[in-house]
Short mmCIF file of C-alpha atoms in Angstrom, two decimals:
data_model
loop_
_atom_site.label_atom_id
_atom_site.label_comp_id
_atom_site.label_asym_id
_atom_site.label_seq_id
_atom_site.Cartn_x
_atom_site.Cartn_y
_atom_site.Cartn_z
CA UNK A 1 117.48 114.42 71.50
CA UNK A 2 117.77 111.18 73.45
CA UNK A 3 115.77 108.15 72.36
CA UNK A 4 114.24 106.12 75.19
CA UNK A 5 114.60 102.35 75.16
CA UNK A 6 111.61 100.89 73.36
CA UNK A 7 110.43 97.48 72.21
CA UNK A 8 111.22 97.39 68.49
CA UNK A 9 113.46 95.19 66.37
CA UNK A 10 116.62 96.91 65.13
CA UNK A 11 116.88 94.68 62.06
CA UNK A 12 113.46 95.72 60.75
CA UNK A 13 114.40 99.38 61.20
CA UNK A 14 117.77 99.16 59.46
CA UNK A 15 117.17 96.61 56.68
CA UNK A 16 118.46 97.78 53.30
CA UNK A 17 116.16 95.26 51.62
CA UNK A 18 112.84 97.09 51.50
CA UNK A 19 109.63 95.39 52.67
CA UNK A 20 107.31 94.17 49.93
CA UNK A 21 103.55 93.97 50.34
CA UNK A 22 102.71 90.46 49.19
CA UNK A 23 98.95 89.90 48.81
CA UNK A 24 96.83 87.70 51.02
CA UNK A 25 95.28 84.55 49.57
CA UNK A 26 91.62 85.09 48.72
CA UNK A 27 90.96 82.30 46.20
CA UNK A 28 91.75 78.67 45.41
CA UNK A 29 95.13 77.96 43.82
CA UNK A 30 96.84 74.92 42.32
CA UNK A 31 100.55 74.26 42.93
CA UNK A 32 103.02 71.42 42.86
CA UNK A 33 104.30 72.36 46.32
CA UNK A 34 102.72 74.46 49.06
CA UNK A 35 105.15 75.84 51.64
CA UNK A 36 103.69 76.86 55.00
CA UNK A 37 105.80 79.51 56.72
CA UNK A 38 107.66 82.51 55.30
CA UNK A 39 110.85 82.39 57.35
CA UNK A 40 114.29 81.37 56.16
CA UNK A 41 113.47 77.64 55.86
CA UNK A 42 110.25 78.18 53.93
CA UNK A 43 111.72 80.84 51.66
CA UNK A 44 114.87 78.83 50.99
CA UNK A 45 112.65 75.89 50.06
CA UNK A 46 110.54 78.06 47.75
CA UNK A 47 113.62 79.65 46.18
CA UNK A 48 115.32 76.35 45.41
CA UNK A 49 112.09 74.85 44.09
CA UNK A 50 111.63 77.88 41.86
CA UNK A 51 115.19 77.46 40.59
CA UNK A 52 114.10 74.01 39.41
CA UNK A 53 110.97 75.36 37.73
CA UNK A 54 108.63 73.70 40.24
CA UNK A 55 105.38 75.63 40.78
CA UNK A 56 105.38 76.73 44.42
CA UNK A 57 102.94 78.67 46.58
CA UNK A 58 104.08 79.96 49.98
CA UNK A 59 101.68 80.90 52.78
CA UNK A 60 102.77 83.17 55.65
CA UNK A 61 100.48 84.04 58.55
CA UNK A 62 102.03 87.48 59.08
CA UNK A 63 104.42 89.57 57.05
CA UNK A 64 107.90 88.64 55.77
CA UNK A 65 109.60 88.44 58.17
CA UNK A 66 107.47 88.34 61.29
CA UNK A 67 109.10 85.54 63.31
CA UNK A 68 112.55 84.52 64.41
CA UNK A 69 114.00 84.78 60.90
CA UNK A 70 114.01 88.55 61.24
CA UNK A 71 114.64 88.76 64.98
CA UNK A 72 117.69 86.58 65.66
CA UNK A 73 121.25 87.71 66.36
CA UNK A 74 122.26 87.42 62.70
CA UNK A 75 125.13 84.99 63.25
CA UNK A 76 126.00 82.88 60.21
CA UNK A 77 127.26 79.96 62.28
CA UNK A 78 128.73 76.65 61.22
CA UNK A 79 127.46 73.45 62.82
CA UNK A 80 125.02 72.98 65.65
CA UNK A 81 125.06 74.50 69.13
CA UNK A 82 126.77 71.46 70.67
CA UNK A 83 130.30 70.25 69.76
CA UNK A 84 130.72 67.74 66.91
CA UNK A 85 131.57 64.78 69.17
CA UNK A 86 128.39 65.47 71.15
CA UNK A 87 126.41 65.48 67.91
CA UNK A 88 127.82 62.06 67.07
CA UNK A 89 126.98 60.82 70.57
CA UNK A 90 123.38 62.03 70.19
CA UNK A 91 122.77 60.84 66.62
CA UNK A 92 125.22 58.01 66.03
CA UNK A 93 128.38 58.07 63.94
CA UNK A 94 126.85 58.07 60.45
CA UNK A 95 124.10 60.62 61.05
CA UNK A 96 126.23 62.71 63.37
CA UNK A 97 129.10 63.11 60.94
CA UNK A 98 126.64 63.83 58.14
CA UNK A 99 125.17 66.67 60.22
CA UNK A 100 128.67 67.94 61.04
CA UNK A 101 129.66 67.98 57.37
CA UNK A 102 126.50 69.54 55.92
CA UNK A 103 126.10 72.17 58.63
CA UNK A 104 129.82 72.87 58.66
CA UNK A 105 129.43 73.99 55.06
CA UNK A 106 126.21 75.91 55.70
CA UNK A 107 127.78 79.40 56.04
CA UNK A 108 129.25 79.06 52.55
CA UNK A 109 125.74 78.24 51.25
CA UNK A 110 124.36 81.39 52.88
CA UNK A 111 127.06 83.63 51.44
CA UNK A 112 126.73 82.03 47.99
CA UNK A 113 122.98 82.74 48.06
CA UNK A 114 123.60 86.36 49.09
CA UNK A 115 126.04 86.87 46.22
CA UNK A 116 123.96 85.06 43.60
CA UNK A 117 120.83 87.11 44.26
CA UNK A 118 122.41 90.39 45.33
CA UNK A 119 120.79 90.34 48.78
CA UNK A 120 121.58 93.59 50.61
CA UNK A 121 121.94 92.28 54.16
CA UNK A 122 125.26 93.76 55.35
CA UNK A 123 127.13 90.44 55.40
CA UNK A 124 130.53 90.05 57.03
CA UNK A 125 132.78 87.05 56.46
CA UNK A 126 135.40 87.56 59.16
CA UNK A 127 134.22 84.61 61.25
CA UNK A 128 132.62 84.30 64.67
CA UNK A 129 134.16 84.19 68.14
CA UNK A 130 133.22 81.81 70.95
CA UNK A 131 134.42 83.52 74.12
CA UNK A 132 135.76 81.65 77.14
CA UNK A 133 134.39 83.69 80.04
CA UNK A 134 136.43 81.83 82.68
CA UNK A 135 139.02 79.04 83.01
CA UNK A 136 136.40 76.32 82.61
CA UNK A 137 135.09 78.07 79.50
CA UNK A 138 138.61 78.13 78.09
CA UNK A 139 138.88 74.37 78.60
CA UNK A 140 135.58 73.90 76.76
CA UNK A 141 136.97 75.92 73.84
CA UNK A 142 140.08 73.73 73.73
CA UNK A 143 137.82 70.68 73.49
CA UNK A 144 135.81 72.23 70.68
CA UNK A 145 138.94 73.35 68.84
CA UNK A 146 140.41 69.85 68.90
CA UNK A 147 137.18 68.26 67.67
CA UNK A 148 136.71 70.81 64.89
CA UNK A 149 140.34 70.73 63.74
CA UNK A 150 140.17 66.92 63.61
CA UNK A 151 137.44 67.43 61.02
CA UNK A 152 139.42 69.98 59.03
CA UNK A 153 137.57 73.10 60.20
CA UNK A 154 139.54 76.38 59.99
CA UNK A 155 139.33 77.29 63.69
CA UNK A 156 141.97 78.98 65.83
CA UNK A 157 142.10 79.39 69.61
CA UNK A 158 143.33 82.89 70.44
CA UNK A 159 144.80 83.79 73.82
CA UNK A 160 146.77 86.62 75.39
CA UNK A 161 147.22 89.85 73.44
CA UNK A 162 145.73 88.35 70.26
CA UNK A 163 142.53 87.50 72.13
CA UNK A 164 142.22 90.93 73.75
CA UNK A 165 142.87 92.70 70.45
CA UNK A 166 140.22 90.80 68.49
CA UNK A 167 137.56 90.94 71.24
CA UNK A 168 138.26 94.36 72.73
CA UNK A 169 138.08 93.14 76.33
CA UNK A 170 140.59 92.01 78.93
CA UNK A 171 137.90 89.89 80.60
CA UNK A 172 138.13 87.18 77.95
CA UNK A 173 141.25 85.02 78.14
CA UNK A 174 140.50 82.70 75.21
CA UNK A 175 138.40 82.99 72.06
CA UNK A 176 137.73 80.36 69.40
CA UNK A 177 137.72 81.98 65.96
CA UNK A 178 135.77 80.10 63.27
CA UNK A 179 136.65 81.55 59.88
CA UNK A 180 133.82 79.71 58.12
CA UNK A 181 131.23 81.95 59.75
CA UNK A 182 130.12 85.59 59.77
CA UNK A 183 127.20 87.93 60.39
CA UNK A 184 124.32 89.58 58.54
CA UNK A 185 121.08 91.51 59.06
CA UNK A 186 118.60 88.60 59.34
CA UNK A 187 115.56 90.67 58.39
CA UNK A 188 117.25 91.86 55.20
CA UNK A 189 118.42 88.34 54.39
CA UNK A 190 114.89 86.97 54.79
CA UNK A 191 113.39 89.73 52.65
CA UNK A 192 116.06 89.08 50.03
CA UNK A 193 115.20 85.37 49.90
CA UNK A 194 111.53 86.29 49.39
CA UNK A 195 112.40 88.72 46.60
CA UNK A 196 114.59 86.15 44.85
CA UNK A 197 111.98 83.38 45.15
CA UNK A 198 109.23 85.68 43.87
CA UNK A 199 111.32 86.84 40.92
CA UNK A 200 111.91 83.22 39.91
CA UNK A 201 108.20 82.43 39.90
CA UNK A 202 107.30 81.31 43.42
CA UNK A 203 104.08 82.87 44.71
CA UNK A 204 104.19 84.17 48.30
CA UNK A 205 101.03 85.17 50.16
CA UNK A 206 101.14 87.04 53.48
CA UNK A 207 98.44 87.51 56.12
CA UNK A 208 97.34 84.02 55.04
CA UNK A 209 97.56 81.81 58.09
CA UNK A 210 96.81 78.14 57.50
CA UNK A 211 93.77 76.79 59.34
CA UNK A 212 94.12 73.15 58.35
CA UNK A 213 95.40 70.56 55.88
CA UNK A 214 93.22 67.82 54.47
CA UNK A 215 93.75 64.94 52.09
CA UNK A 216 92.16 65.35 48.66
CA UNK A 217 92.67 62.19 46.64
CA UNK A 218 96.41 61.73 46.25
CA UNK A 219 97.05 65.43 46.90
CA UNK A 220 96.75 67.84 49.84
CA UNK A 221 94.46 70.81 50.28
CA UNK A 222 95.88 73.56 52.49
CA UNK A 223 93.17 75.82 53.92
CA UNK A 224 93.31 79.47 54.96
CA UNK A 225 90.52 81.73 56.21
CA UNK A 226 89.84 83.12 52.74
CA UNK A 227 91.31 80.62 50.31
CA UNK A 228 93.06 77.30 49.74
CA UNK A 229 95.92 75.67 47.86
CA UNK A 230 95.87 72.17 46.44
CA UNK A 231 99.35 70.70 46.02
CA UNK A 232 101.15 67.41 45.50
CA UNK A 233 103.54 68.13 48.37
CA UNK A 234 103.45 70.33 51.48
CA UNK A 235 106.41 71.69 53.42
CA UNK A 236 105.70 72.88 56.97
CA UNK A 237 108.34 75.45 57.93
CA UNK A 238 106.74 77.10 60.94
CA UNK A 239 109.41 75.95 63.43
CA UNK A 240 109.31 77.87 66.76
CA UNK A 241 106.24 79.84 65.65
CA UNK A 242 104.08 76.72 65.33
CA UNK A 243 100.89 77.34 67.33
CA UNK A 244 97.84 75.84 65.62
CA UNK A 245 96.36 72.57 66.84
CA UNK A 246 96.36 71.04 63.34
CA UNK A 247 100.14 71.42 63.04
CA UNK A 248 101.94 68.31 64.31
CA UNK A 249 105.28 70.12 64.32
CA UNK A 250 104.39 71.65 67.69
CA UNK A 251 104.82 68.24 69.34
CA UNK A 252 108.47 68.01 68.32
CA UNK A 253 110.02 71.00 70.11
CA UNK A 254 109.57 73.22 73.12
CA UNK A 255 109.72 76.99 72.96
CA UNK A 256 112.58 79.07 74.26
CA UNK A 257 113.18 82.78 73.84
CA UNK A 258 116.11 85.08 73.10
CA UNK A 259 116.14 88.79 73.84
CA UNK A 260 118.48 91.50 72.60
CA UNK A 261 119.27 95.15 73.24
CA UNK A 262 120.95 97.55 70.83
CA UNK A 263 122.70 100.74 71.84
CA UNK A 264 122.86 104.09 70.12
CA UNK A 265 125.55 104.21 67.38
CA UNK A 266 128.93 104.32 69.13
CA UNK A 267 132.17 105.99 68.07
CA UNK A 268 135.54 106.87 69.56
CA UNK A 269 138.55 104.82 70.61
CA UNK A 270 136.74 102.81 73.30
CA UNK A 271 133.98 101.81 70.89
CA UNK A 272 136.33 101.13 67.98
CA UNK A 273 138.26 98.63 70.12
CA UNK A 274 135.19 96.38 70.53
CA UNK A 275 135.16 93.58 67.96
CA UNK A 276 137.19 95.73 65.53
CA UNK A 277 136.93 93.12 62.74
CA UNK A 278 133.14 92.87 63.29
CA UNK A 279 132.96 89.20 64.21
CA UNK A 280 129.82 88.10 65.98
CA UNK A 281 130.51 86.59 69.39
CA UNK A 282 128.94 84.68 72.26
CA UNK A 283 130.37 83.46 75.54
CA UNK A 284 130.58 80.14 77.34
CA UNK A 285 128.29 81.11 80.23
CA UNK A 286 125.66 78.63 81.35
CA UNK A 287 123.14 81.14 79.99
CA UNK A 288 125.15 82.66 77.20
CA UNK A 289 125.49 86.32 76.27
CA UNK A 290 125.91 87.31 72.61
CA UNK A 291 127.88 90.36 71.51
CA UNK A 292 128.12 91.98 68.10
CA UNK A 293 128.22 95.34 66.31
CA UNK A 294 126.01 96.47 63.44
CA UNK A 295 126.94 98.48 60.36
CA UNK A 296 126.36 101.78 62.19
CA UNK A 297 128.52 100.86 65.15
CA UNK A 298 125.82 99.94 67.63
CA UNK A 299 126.65 97.45 70.36
CA UNK A 300 124.19 94.54 70.50
CA UNK A 301 123.92 92.37 73.58
CA UNK A 302 121.57 89.40 73.92
CA UNK A 303 120.84 86.35 76.00
CA UNK A 304 118.55 83.37 76.33
CA UNK A 305 115.24 84.26 77.91
CA UNK A 306 112.09 86.26 77.33
CA UNK A 307 112.47 90.02 77.33
CA UNK A 308 108.86 90.75 76.43
CA UNK A 309 106.83 91.56 79.51
CA UNK A 310 109.84 92.47 81.63
CA UNK A 311 110.35 96.09 82.74
CA UNK A 312 112.58 98.03 80.39
CA UNK A 313 114.56 99.17 83.42
CA UNK A 314 115.35 95.51 84.22
CA UNK A 315 116.57 94.87 80.68
CA UNK A 316 118.68 98.03 80.73
CA UNK A 317 120.17 96.96 84.06
CA UNK A 318 121.15 93.60 82.61
CA UNK A 319 122.71 95.20 79.51
CA UNK A 320 124.58 97.75 81.65
CA UNK A 321 125.98 94.94 83.79
CA UNK A 322 127.27 92.93 80.81
CA UNK A 323 128.64 96.02 79.06
CA UNK A 324 130.40 97.32 82.17
CA UNK A 325 131.91 93.88 82.79
CA UNK A 326 133.31 93.41 79.30
CA UNK A 327 133.75 97.00 78.09
CA UNK A 328 134.04 99.38 81.04
CA UNK A 329 135.93 102.01 79.02
CA UNK A 330 132.72 102.82 77.14
CA UNK A 331 131.20 104.45 80.20
CA UNK A 332 127.46 105.00 80.20
CA UNK A 333 125.73 103.65 77.09
CA UNK A 334 122.23 104.56 75.93
CA UNK A 335 120.13 101.56 74.91
CA UNK A 336 117.62 102.31 72.14
CA UNK A 337 116.12 98.98 70.98
CA UNK A 338 115.03 95.75 72.60
CA UNK A 339 113.22 92.79 71.07
CA UNK A 340 112.62 89.08 71.65
CA UNK A 341 112.42 86.10 69.32
CA UNK A 342 111.49 82.45 69.77
CA UNK A 343 113.76 79.42 69.52
CA UNK A 344 112.67 75.82 68.89
CA UNK A 345 114.60 73.66 71.37
CA UNK A 346 114.91 69.89 71.55
CA UNK A 347 116.20 67.94 74.56
CA UNK A 348 119.28 66.66 72.68
CA UNK A 349 119.92 70.04 70.94
CA UNK A 350 119.66 68.50 67.46
CA UNK A 351 117.19 69.28 64.69
CA UNK A 352 114.34 67.11 63.41
CA UNK A 353 113.44 66.51 59.77
CA UNK A 354 110.40 64.30 59.30
CA UNK A 355 107.23 63.45 57.38
CA UNK A 356 104.10 63.90 59.52
CA UNK A 357 102.15 62.21 56.70
CA UNK A 358 102.98 60.96 53.20
CA UNK A 359 103.73 63.97 51.00
CA UNK A 360 104.25 66.37 53.91
CA UNK A 361 107.74 67.43 55.05
CA UNK A 362 108.52 69.30 58.24
CA UNK A 363 111.54 70.71 60.07
CA UNK A 364 112.07 72.04 63.58
CA UNK A 365 114.50 72.12 66.49
CA UNK A 366 117.23 74.39 65.14
CA UNK A 367 118.21 75.29 68.72
CA UNK A 368 119.30 78.81 67.83
CA UNK A 369 121.10 78.10 64.52
CA UNK A 370 118.33 79.19 62.17
CA UNK A 371 120.11 81.30 59.56
CA UNK A 372 122.39 78.57 58.30
CA UNK A 373 120.29 75.52 59.18
CA UNK A 374 117.16 76.98 57.59
CA UNK A 375 119.04 77.80 54.41
CA UNK A 376 120.47 74.32 53.87
CA UNK A 377 117.29 72.54 54.98
CA UNK A 378 115.35 74.54 52.38
CA UNK A 379 117.79 73.55 49.66
CA UNK A 380 117.71 69.94 50.85
CA UNK A 381 113.90 69.81 50.91
CA UNK A 382 113.73 71.17 47.36
CA UNK A 383 116.25 68.61 46.14
CA UNK A 384 114.39 65.80 47.92
CA UNK A 385 111.04 66.83 46.42
CA UNK A 386 112.53 67.04 42.94
CA UNK A 387 114.60 63.84 43.03
CA UNK A 388 113.69 61.72 46.06
CA UNK A 389 117.30 62.11 47.27
CA UNK A 390 117.71 63.50 50.81
CA UNK A 391 121.52 63.64 50.76
CA UNK A 392 121.68 67.46 50.81
CA UNK A 393 119.85 67.55 54.14
CA UNK A 394 121.80 67.57 57.42
CA UNK A 395 119.94 64.42 58.45
CA UNK A 396 117.87 61.82 56.62
CA UNK A 397 114.10 62.13 56.77
CA UNK A 398 112.93 60.15 59.80
CA UNK A 399 109.96 59.62 62.10
CA UNK A 400 111.09 60.96 65.49
CA UNK A 401 109.16 60.43 68.69
CA UNK A 402 107.18 63.34 70.02
CA UNK A 403 108.71 65.24 72.93
CA UNK A 404 107.02 64.46 76.21
CA UNK A 405 106.28 67.08 78.89
CA UNK A 406 106.99 70.01 76.56
CA UNK A 407 105.47 72.60 78.95
CA UNK A 408 107.77 71.38 81.73
CA UNK A 409 110.83 71.70 79.51
CA UNK A 410 109.76 75.20 78.53
CA UNK A 411 109.10 76.27 82.12
CA UNK A 412 112.38 74.82 83.38
CA UNK A 413 114.42 76.61 80.72
CA UNK A 414 112.71 79.98 81.12
CA UNK A 415 112.85 79.85 84.93
CA UNK A 416 116.55 79.01 84.80
CA UNK A 417 117.24 81.85 82.38
CA UNK A 418 115.35 84.36 84.52
CA UNK A 419 117.15 83.36 87.72
CA UNK A 420 120.53 83.55 86.01
CA UNK A 421 119.84 87.04 84.66
CA UNK A 422 118.62 88.21 88.04
CA UNK A 423 121.90 87.00 89.47
CA UNK A 424 123.77 88.96 86.81
CA UNK A 425 121.84 92.14 87.57
CA UNK A 426 122.70 91.66 91.26
CA UNK A 427 126.32 91.04 90.24
CA UNK A 428 126.29 87.62 91.84
CA UNK A 429 127.06 85.73 88.59
CA UNK A 430 129.51 88.05 86.84
#
């Protein structure tokens, strides 16, 4: 029996880590640290605080996961979205190289955490592939390769038969393989972080959205509809899902979206040729397309933009166009799942780590690199709270300026994405 394309997240359906029903907060609680947000950043913070024996309460407005931590592509990427020299240009030499070093080692941190706590998230460690979709894209990959190799990163630029064999398509002439990276099921990873943090003594509460934070002497009182937490320190880890007026994080990013489609499980020679080593991949298009396989052989395609609210026929048309371009031998593919997540963008494509007020830490602006960035930021926040040393963070704690004209940035990005995808569906931009 055929399954019609429907709006549901594949990762929630296929997670080996089972959901756990954490209670909602209905009383007052005392803690050393209160973490607001139950995604990868908040849970990594809670886990590393719990490892240090620091009493931690975590408040999540929905379930774990309910935001981008369970809805992303599941790429365990090294570094930021932009090349390392561009990071240095945006942040300066000292901060830029610090970000390159810390985030370059972030995939290893993710995989170490998975192994230490036995998180069942279908990890692969065969690297990721950045795909040059045309000659200009190939030149961009050469530039990235040179910059990364100058910093000792284990990257290789594949061309010719080697490129076609590892990607499964003749349409890609060059692919940059980064052996530091890999893939996972992001929902399962997030649930595993919550399980590990809870087992070590952190206290997560779900369905406990924060309504405000107020000063109480030299401490902070975090309010929910039915309870409160008084803590010495507060970590705000709401990132792209920051909505409430009280939360100053919302002034430091603008929202973007990323949609994905997943096919039925695929088998046969044509399917087996696609990403045979199971690397996750994305191309060098102006509005990139991501490509990966899951543990059951599904083909996953995604791109920047909002899928929610668009006709399912439009999304299927887009996926058919990309699939037929890269993998025509597959023939007609049935698409079963589609879902959208949010991304916190910044104009310079770099993250922000800051203190909105004394005793409150916040992070945002991961620009689509949430799995790895959230993991190391959580560890860095915990270390900073325990010792006052911020050296484990990708950047020092700072006081960045708020982003001006955030709605205009958001509108410009989303409009550009939509026009680009329309051009792809019309086969104007293939």
